[in-house]
Amino acid sequence: MIEKEQLVKMIDHTELNSHSGEKKISNLCDEARKFGFFSVCVNSCYTRFAAEKLFGSDVLVCTVAGFPLGACTTATKAFEAGKSVEEGAMEIDMVMNVGALRDKRYSYVKEDIAEVVKACGPALLKVILETCYLTDEEIVEACKICVDAGAQFVKTSTGFGAFGAFPDHIRLMRKTVGPHIGVKASGGIKNFKEVWRLIQAGASRIGMSAGVTMLEGFTLFKYAPQAWLEPEIPCHVCPSRHASLGKLPKALYTYYKQKCSSCPHKDEYNKFYD
Amino acid sequence: MIEKEQLVKMIDHTELNSHSGEKKISNLCDEARKFGFFSVCVNSCYTRFAAEKLFGSDVLVCTVAGFPLGACTTATKAFEAGKSVEEGAMEIDMVMNVGALRDKRYSYVKEDIAEVVKACGPALLKVILETCYLTDEEIVEACKICVDAGAQFVKTSTGFGAFGAFPDHIRLMRKTVGPHIGVKASGGIKNFKEVWRLIQAGASRIGMSAGVTMLEGFTLFKYAPQAWLEPEIPCHVCPSRHASLGKLPKALYTYYKQKCSSCPHKDEYNKFYD
């Protein structure tokens, strides 16, 4: 089990919607102070604002770069990250160039990350892989490149892709990067049960907007630990279930469909690709 | 009616998915040359690549900046735009700071745009309002600010928001900016019928990924013009219909719901907010 004090210090309290204004960010900072979250995670136009709001607390400011597509130039990502560090960000969450990774242009991907590492200086860099658009093999490759390039963290998702964090992907990432690199789960995480599953799978940080309601759930669940320690039906937490053609590139949809049809749980649970 | 030659020259042939690689962009450029589209619209990591592919043709390169959230710093948007112009972009589609507009921080919004106008130099600047997150009053305000700041175009959507372009919004934007500023419709536009509706409403440019299949439709529709010139059922093309709480900020969902409940068509067609 986990204590509340440990749990809150794993949470990046997050607000990245384009339509959010200062009031939302201000509330986010107040909540982070009140509950003792590790950081607030905001868009770069709010770096300075959040840093001022959090002055004198031990809540860090985490800012995104090249977010959420990761398809701007390397120079732009590095510029954005560098400026955010100047304005008070202690952590930067950049998005990997997903298209280049899928193209197997690995040296481009590595250079893209290495330049942001440089721009970050003393700040910690997390690299968002956007796992929903990658095969397992590509996730492994991406993790290796991130470590090689000098990033301190790999992170699953932006929250703007086809789907978010799954224990399967977290396990794969943790296995690939080993114990000394951070693994951050993010995207669509709503409650403590999901958080706990991701921590068990190897996540060392959780990015979510629903941190406050998650903590309420955590308190309640304490009284009935068995109910939420029960293993989940595998297909319910399988990325394949969420792989819809609407948002995924066709190749990846096919990949998931094939994975699903050769899965040992297929006859027991799967209702999705019959 | 419209001739094919005019129609193709209104299309920004668009590919902005994070997972798209060089092959997709290469095909996009080939199609744009073949069909004579006005431009290709790509993420900034592909500006140079597209410019090289299109060298010697009359298809322009259009690159996005601060895309799709518009929530990076002004300096980052201007940096990205300026570099893209250096690398061969003739048009820049930037995203307005939507949160600041909703906060009524109008001088920030104007300055944000004006700095990118400067960075664009000779290139044309379109400003994406992300209309799905704005009330009608905010759309009008945003259009005025864009014109004041020196932008040559206002544009509806990124394609990554809650919904895309609607004739109602285009009409409002055209009415506000007058005849000398461009109005670009974008986001979720799939076929000629939709394109035609948006042009009739006042759009002077269309951003879409489905330009090639749209043209096939255009050719077919020529034989049965009545079928697609018929007026649409109002509620089918009303933004309110697409305003779901899942993606919209609560205030905007309420706004649309109220609009809907006082609409003259409510008893005839509306089935959404009963």
XYZ file of C-alpha atoms in Angstrom:
548
model
C 0.000 0.000 0.000
C 0.878 3.643 -0.187
C 0.591 6.519 2.267
C -1.172 9.724 1.301
C 2.054 11.720 1.789
C 3.842 9.527 -0.744
C 0.918 9.536 -3.150
C 0.519 13.322 -3.400
C 4.241 13.679 -4.087
C 3.843 11.520 -7.195
C 1.233 13.793 -8.765
C 1.837 16.449 -11.427
C -1.384 18.439 -11.022
C -2.226 19.232 -14.625
C -4.199 21.796 -16.647
C -3.331 21.958 -20.317
C -6.550 22.837 -22.102
C -6.215 25.643 -24.630
C -9.336 27.338 -23.296
C -8.171 27.539 -19.664
C -7.533 31.002 -18.338
C -5.742 32.495 -15.351
C -8.489 31.581 -12.907
C -8.139 27.890 -13.719
C -4.369 28.042 -13.390
C -4.659 30.007 -10.168
C -7.003 27.368 -8.708
C -4.647 24.661 -9.895
C -1.783 26.276 -7.976
C -3.903 26.732 -4.850
C -4.953 23.083 -4.931
C -1.390 21.947 -5.461
C -0.266 23.902 -2.410
C -3.181 22.706 -0.321
C -2.811 19.028 -1.120
C 0.962 19.061 -1.456
C 1.216 17.781 -5.011
C 4.654 17.459 -6.523
C 4.120 20.036 -9.249
C 1.638 21.863 -11.413
C 1.883 21.044 -15.113
C 0.863 23.966 -17.375
C 1.251 25.367 -20.878
C 4.252 27.614 -21.366
C 2.249 30.869 -21.465
C 1.503 30.228 -17.773
C 5.004 29.335 -16.553
C 5.754 32.704 -15.010
C 2.211 33.085 -13.635
C 2.385 29.698 -11.898
C 5.918 30.301 -10.620
C 4.751 33.532 -8.986
C 1.660 31.879 -7.512
C 3.769 29.069 -6.061
C 6.609 31.203 -4.777
C 7.611 30.089 -1.295
C 5.941 26.667 -1.548
C 7.610 23.378 -2.350
C 5.361 22.746 -5.359
C 7.366 22.855 -8.582
C 6.311 24.266 -11.931
C 6.375 21.811 -14.815
C 5.892 23.248 -18.316
C 5.296 21.484 -21.630
C 7.286 22.016 -24.843
C 6.267 21.211 -28.412
C 2.968 20.210 -26.968
C 0.892 18.225 -27.807
C 2.022 17.216 -31.313
C 5.813 17.200 -30.950
C 5.913 18.113 -34.624
C 7.445 21.546 -34.401
C 11.135 21.996 -35.196
C 13.830 21.000 -32.733
C 14.871 24.644 -32.489
C 11.345 25.648 -31.461
C 11.134 22.962 -28.782
C 14.512 23.947 -27.372
C 13.599 27.646 -27.470
C 10.316 27.041 -25.643
C 11.953 24.810 -23.032
C 14.850 27.207 -22.413
C 12.545 30.193 -21.948
C 10.322 28.231 -19.566
C 13.305 27.319 -17.417
C 14.266 31.017 -17.331
C 10.713 31.832 -16.230
C 10.743 29.372 -13.342
C 9.971 25.881 -14.639
C 11.929 23.149 -12.856
C 10.637 20.354 -15.087
C 9.909 20.276 -18.815
C 7.625 17.757 -20.482
C 8.467 17.728 -24.188
C 6.751 15.684 -26.871
C 8.943 13.386 -28.951
C 8.692 13.702 -32.736
C 6.318 10.770 -33.180
C 6.306 10.843 -36.983
C 10.100 10.660 -37.131
C 10.164 7.740 -34.686
C 7.622 5.836 -36.772
C 9.762 6.657 -39.841
C 12.737 5.064 -38.031
C 14.672 8.335 -38.291
C 16.231 7.566 -34.944
C 19.139 9.986 -35.102
C 16.681 12.829 -35.749
C 14.592 11.777 -32.758
C 17.656 11.557 -30.527
C 19.011 14.923 -31.648
C 15.563 16.483 -31.122
C 15.639 15.325 -27.484
C 19.338 16.037 -26.873
C 18.880 19.673 -27.923
C 16.070 20.104 -25.415
C 18.164 18.417 -22.709
C 20.785 21.085 -23.374
C 18.226 23.900 -23.312
C 16.826 22.624 -20.007
C 20.084 23.158 -18.135
C 19.389 22.268 -14.502
C 15.711 21.447 -15.103
C 14.562 17.861 -15.428
C 13.338 16.676 -18.832
C 10.516 14.206 -19.421
C 9.875 12.955 -22.918
C 6.292 12.185 -23.914
C 6.261 9.247 -26.325
C 2.525 9.424 -27.157
C 2.319 5.648 -26.763
C -1.101 5.440 -28.402
C 0.556 5.935 -31.783
C 3.381 3.423 -31.259
C 3.720 -0.341 -31.407
C 5.365 -2.095 -28.457
C 8.573 -2.371 -30.468
C 8.485 1.361 -31.165
C 7.868 2.132 -27.485
C 10.988 0.151 -26.571
C 13.031 1.888 -29.257
C 11.752 5.303 -28.153
C 12.635 4.619 -24.507
C 16.190 3.651 -25.436
C 16.607 6.806 -27.500
C 15.315 9.004 -24.663
C 17.830 7.511 -22.233
C 20.663 7.805 -24.768
C 19.772 11.429 -25.409
C 20.011 12.250 -21.712
C 16.355 12.581 -20.686
C 15.582 11.766 -17.044
C 12.034 10.583 -17.590
C 9.860 8.872 -20.183
C 6.139 9.678 -20.212
C 3.251 7.942 -21.916
C 0.769 10.476 -23.246
C -0.292 14.041 -23.890
C -3.965 13.463 -23.145
C -4.751 14.756 -26.646
C -4.037 11.499 -28.512
C -6.179 8.451 -29.259
C -5.830 7.104 -25.711
C -3.785 7.574 -22.559
C -1.749 5.528 -20.083
C -2.101 1.768 -19.720
C -0.333 -0.541 -17.257
C 0.952 -2.655 -20.168
C 2.801 0.299 -21.622
C 4.113 1.410 -18.237
C 5.490 -2.098 -17.569
C 7.191 -2.113 -20.958
C 8.690 1.325 -20.411
C 9.902 0.521 -16.887
C 11.464 -2.728 -18.106
C 13.254 -0.883 -20.902
C 14.602 2.108 -18.979
C 15.495 0.264 -15.769
C 15.097 1.534 -12.218
C 17.029 4.812 -12.447
C 14.960 6.649 -15.053
C 11.539 8.061 -14.199
C 8.377 6.746 -15.813
C 5.390 9.079 -15.884
C 1.872 7.849 -16.596
C -0.540 10.414 -18.002
C -3.640 10.832 -20.132
C -7.181 9.966 -19.083
C -6.303 8.903 -15.509
C -9.401 9.519 -13.431
C -9.352 7.714 -10.067
C -7.171 6.052 -7.454
C -7.767 2.553 -8.760
C -6.226 3.558 -12.075
C -3.392 5.408 -10.332
C -2.623 2.395 -8.171
C -2.596 0.066 -11.153
C -0.114 2.346 -12.932
C 2.137 2.620 -9.878
C 2.123 -1.155 -9.496
C 3.111 -1.393 -13.155
C 6.158 0.810 -12.555
C 5.085 4.447 -12.795
C 7.056 6.833 -10.591
C 5.017 9.922 -11.478
C 1.380 10.470 -12.423
C 0.094 13.351 -14.531
C -3.592 14.055 -14.079
C -6.179 16.808 -13.817
C -8.402 14.877 -11.430
C -5.886 14.699 -8.574
C -8.217 16.217 -5.995
C -11.151 13.856 -6.599
C -8.671 10.992 -6.876
C -7.533 11.743 -3.304
C -11.127 11.678 -2.064
C -11.438 8.254 -3.636
C -8.168 7.169 -2.030
C -9.559 7.984 1.419
C -12.734 5.987 0.813
C -10.972 3.014 -0.705
C -8.907 2.646 2.455
C -11.941 1.095 4.099
C -12.319 -1.601 1.457
C -8.853 -2.354 0.121
C -9.787 -5.753 -1.256
C -12.284 -4.341 -3.728
C -9.645 -2.322 -5.519
C -6.700 -4.659 -5.138
C -8.522 -7.330 -7.121
C -6.892 -7.925 -10.471
C -8.611 -6.191 -13.375
C -10.165 -8.155 -16.242
C -7.229 -8.022 -18.687
C -9.204 -6.783 -21.666
C -10.567 -3.855 -19.704
C -7.110 -2.364 -19.287
C -5.768 -3.416 -22.657
C -4.811 -0.705 -25.150
C -6.322 -2.810 -27.955
C -9.747 -2.174 -26.549
C -9.270 1.547 -27.049
C -7.679 1.328 -30.456
C -10.338 2.815 -32.699
C -9.771 3.493 -36.374
C -11.172 6.989 -35.977
C -8.053 8.407 -34.361
C -5.322 5.840 -35.018
C -3.224 5.569 -38.143
C -4.362 2.514 -40.099
C -1.132 0.578 -39.578
C -1.509 0.820 -35.834
C -5.140 -0.162 -35.864
C -4.180 -3.305 -37.776
C -1.348 -3.952 -35.319
C -3.714 -3.835 -32.350
C -6.339 -5.887 -34.096
C -3.804 -8.618 -34.789
C -2.482 -8.491 -31.241
C -5.995 -8.877 -29.966
C -6.889 -11.817 -32.167
C -3.863 -13.804 -30.968
C -4.303 -12.924 -27.292
C -4.815 -15.732 -24.732
C -7.750 -13.803 -23.233
C -9.529 -13.423 -26.501
C -12.177 -16.101 -25.951
C -12.767 -15.226 -22.320
C -13.278 -11.514 -22.488
C -12.734 -9.848 -25.805
C -15.833 -8.516 -27.439
C -14.211 -5.964 -29.647
C -12.865 -7.574 -32.770
C -15.264 -10.408 -33.471
C -21.676 27.679 -58.839
C -17.942 27.287 -58.859
C -15.464 25.984 -61.403
C -12.995 23.285 -60.462
C -10.081 25.628 -61.171
C -11.405 28.132 -58.649
C -12.258 25.456 -56.122
C -8.817 23.826 -55.973
C -7.200 27.233 -55.488
C -9.224 27.694 -52.307
C -7.867 24.528 -50.683
C -5.028 24.285 -48.141
C -4.242 20.566 -48.467
C -3.605 19.637 -44.858
C -1.742 16.997 -42.843
C -1.135 17.877 -39.208
C -1.290 14.588 -37.302
C 1.583 14.064 -34.903
C 2.079 10.506 -36.149
C 2.467 11.412 -39.827
C 5.887 10.794 -41.310
C 7.749 11.888 -44.430
C 5.832 9.547 -46.709
C 2.513 11.128 -45.790
C 3.922 14.620 -46.304
C 5.515 13.577 -49.567
C 2.171 12.224 -50.827
C 0.453 15.378 -49.664
C 2.841 17.464 -51.759
C 2.406 15.200 -54.798
C -1.368 15.444 -54.549
C -1.235 19.203 -54.145
C 0.846 19.503 -57.308
C -1.368 17.093 -59.219
C -4.676 18.695 -58.288
C -3.366 22.261 -58.156
C -4.307 23.039 -54.558
C -3.385 26.450 -53.204
C -1.008 25.162 -50.555
C -0.006 22.286 -48.336
C -0.499 22.909 -44.637
C 2.008 21.054 -42.435
C 3.628 21.071 -39.009
C 6.786 23.145 -38.742
C 9.183 20.168 -38.650
C 8.139 19.561 -42.286
C 8.405 23.122 -43.638
C 11.757 22.641 -45.330
C 10.867 19.144 -46.542
C 7.640 20.374 -48.169
C 9.315 23.450 -49.639
C 11.909 21.227 -51.321
C 9.259 18.808 -52.596
C 7.220 21.682 -54.050
C 10.136 23.612 -55.526
C 9.243 24.818 -59.022
C 5.484 24.388 -58.561
C 2.968 27.099 -57.725
C 1.769 25.286 -54.607
C 2.704 27.254 -51.485
C 3.851 25.890 -48.130
C 1.701 26.882 -45.183
C 3.055 26.065 -41.711
C 1.361 26.204 -38.325
C 2.682 28.007 -35.228
C 1.764 27.443 -31.590
C -0.357 24.598 -32.846
C -2.884 23.340 -31.828
C -3.275 24.877 -28.351
C -2.057 28.420 -28.891
C -0.975 28.337 -25.252
C 2.777 28.626 -25.676
C 4.438 31.982 -25.078
C 4.293 34.769 -27.643
C 8.046 34.513 -28.054
C 7.762 30.817 -28.955
C 5.030 31.431 -31.524
C 7.020 34.239 -33.116
C 10.217 32.146 -33.100
C 8.450 29.195 -34.749
C 6.777 31.410 -37.363
C 9.952 33.295 -38.197
C 11.981 30.115 -38.664
C 9.280 28.606 -40.851
C 9.321 31.651 -43.117
C 13.118 31.298 -43.377
C 12.643 27.669 -44.327
C 10.203 28.410 -47.129
C 6.718 28.898 -45.671
C 4.713 31.585 -47.456
C 1.775 31.393 -45.074
C 1.631 30.859 -41.311
C -1.436 29.607 -39.447
C -0.994 30.536 -35.788
C -3.351 29.691 -32.951
C -4.687 32.594 -30.897
C -4.292 32.385 -27.124
C -7.821 31.136 -26.467
C -7.569 31.233 -22.676
C -6.463 34.872 -22.706
C -9.315 35.830 -25.048
C -11.850 34.155 -22.765
C -10.210 35.994 -19.854
C -10.798 39.259 -21.758
C -7.074 39.983 -21.677
C -7.440 41.610 -25.078
C -4.181 43.532 -25.125
C -2.288 40.288 -24.483
C -4.136 38.580 -27.329
C -3.427 41.460 -29.696
C 0.254 41.636 -28.767
C 0.540 37.859 -29.177
C -0.711 38.194 -32.771
C 1.160 41.407 -33.566
C 4.496 39.800 -32.615
C 3.844 36.936 -35.007
C 2.796 39.378 -37.759
C 6.231 40.971 -37.315
C 8.025 37.630 -37.356
C 6.190 36.606 -40.532
C 7.706 39.434 -42.591
C 6.454 38.969 -46.144
C 4.477 35.809 -45.337
C 0.728 35.929 -44.825
C -0.625 35.290 -41.334
C -3.854 33.493 -40.527
C -5.077 33.407 -36.946
C -6.953 30.345 -35.756
C -9.623 31.374 -33.244
C -10.660 27.833 -32.241
C -14.290 28.882 -32.501
C -15.538 25.789 -30.691
C -14.348 27.285 -27.409
C -15.810 30.767 -27.971
C -19.243 32.349 -27.721
C -20.501 34.381 -30.679
C -19.586 37.566 -28.822
C -16.070 36.262 -28.249
C -15.719 35.304 -31.923
C -16.601 38.865 -32.913
C -14.137 40.302 -30.392
C -11.400 37.928 -31.550
C -11.934 38.849 -35.208
C -11.608 42.547 -34.419
C -8.399 41.973 -32.491
C -6.907 39.924 -35.334
C -7.584 42.698 -37.847
C -6.252 45.363 -35.460
C -3.101 43.333 -34.903
C -2.423 43.149 -38.633
C -3.383 39.577 -39.489
C -4.599 39.011 -43.036
C -6.870 36.053 -42.284
C -9.068 34.667 -39.527
C -9.540 30.914 -39.374
C -12.058 28.830 -37.453
C -10.425 25.690 -36.099
C -7.397 23.523 -35.530
C -9.189 20.221 -36.093
C -8.075 19.175 -32.587
C -10.810 20.984 -30.649
C -14.352 20.006 -29.708
C -15.695 20.668 -33.210
C -14.692 22.334 -36.450
C -16.077 24.834 -38.959
C -19.759 25.757 -39.162
C -21.480 28.118 -41.628
C -22.907 30.138 -38.724
C -19.429 30.938 -37.457
C -18.116 31.716 -40.933
C -20.992 34.131 -41.525
C -20.262 35.862 -38.251
C -16.538 36.104 -38.981
C -17.088 37.411 -42.518
C -19.570 39.984 -41.282
C -17.095 41.153 -38.645
C -13.920 41.362 -40.731
C -15.516 42.688 -43.913
C -14.624 41.782 -47.499
C -10.884 42.507 -47.461
C -9.712 40.048 -44.826
C -9.556 36.330 -45.565
C -11.776 33.845 -43.753
C -10.566 30.254 -43.611
C -12.864 27.391 -42.686
C -11.184 24.304 -41.258
C -11.726 21.315 -38.997
C -13.755 18.235 -39.854
C -14.642 19.283 -43.407
C -15.200 16.103 -45.385
C -17.057 16.641 -48.658
C -18.025 19.144 -51.319
C -21.441 19.781 -49.864
C -19.809 21.029 -46.666
C -17.221 23.018 -48.603
C -19.898 24.674 -50.699
C -21.951 25.587 -47.640
C -18.891 27.218 -46.056
C -18.026 29.137 -49.227
C -21.609 30.378 -49.481
C -21.329 31.515 -45.870
C -18.274 33.616 -46.701
C -15.183 31.406 -46.523
C -12.405 32.399 -48.900
C -10.126 29.471 -48.019
C -10.764 25.905 -46.924
C -8.366 23.792 -44.854
C -8.968 20.073 -45.168
C -7.253 16.706 -45.391
C -9.925 15.169 -47.604
C -9.389 17.508 -50.569
C -8.857 14.719 -53.071
C -12.036 12.775 -52.252
C -13.900 16.082 -51.982
C -12.990 16.773 -55.623
C -14.309 13.374 -56.684
C -17.568 14.284 -54.983
C -17.565 17.668 -56.705
C -17.425 15.968 -60.110
C -20.328 13.658 -59.280
C -22.456 16.342 -57.709
C -22.306 18.328 -60.940
C -24.829 15.916 -62.396
C -27.360 16.473 -59.624
C -26.872 20.037 -58.447
C -30.339 20.325 -56.924
C -29.688 17.574 -54.424
C -26.811 19.446 -52.824
C -28.022 22.993 -53.225
C -31.045 22.237 -51.081
C -30.918 24.094 -47.794
C -29.740 22.037 -44.875
C -31.919 21.315 -41.862
C -30.715 24.117 -39.562
C -30.047 21.952 -36.548
C -27.833 19.642 -38.563
C -25.319 22.403 -39.206
C -25.680 24.129 -35.870
C -22.684 24.215 -33.519
C -25.024 23.591 -30.578
C -25.629 20.096 -31.836
C -21.933 19.332 -31.492
C -21.457 21.008 -28.149
C -20.849 18.112 -25.824
C -19.837 18.522 -22.221
C -17.033 16.034 -22.672
C -14.771 18.435 -24.503
C -16.213 21.877 -23.876
C -15.634 24.061 -20.852
C -18.786 24.064 -18.738
C -19.570 27.740 -19.337
C -19.641 27.173 -23.071
C -21.767 24.067 -22.834
C -24.319 26.092 -20.852
C -24.113 28.883 -23.419
C -24.924 26.522 -26.270
C -27.637 24.783 -24.343
C -29.344 28.099 -23.661
C -28.981 29.178 -27.268
C -30.557 25.939 -28.335
C -33.503 26.144 -25.971
C -34.452 29.599 -27.245
C -33.965 28.754 -30.931
C -36.938 29.075 -33.342
C -36.119 25.636 -34.773
C -36.143 23.941 -31.419
C -39.565 22.289 -31.743
C -39.125 21.293 -35.360
C -35.756 19.622 -35.286
C -33.842 19.734 -32.067
C -33.497 16.418 -30.328
C -30.429 17.198 -28.304
C -31.317 19.099 -25.186
C -34.727 17.802 -24.208
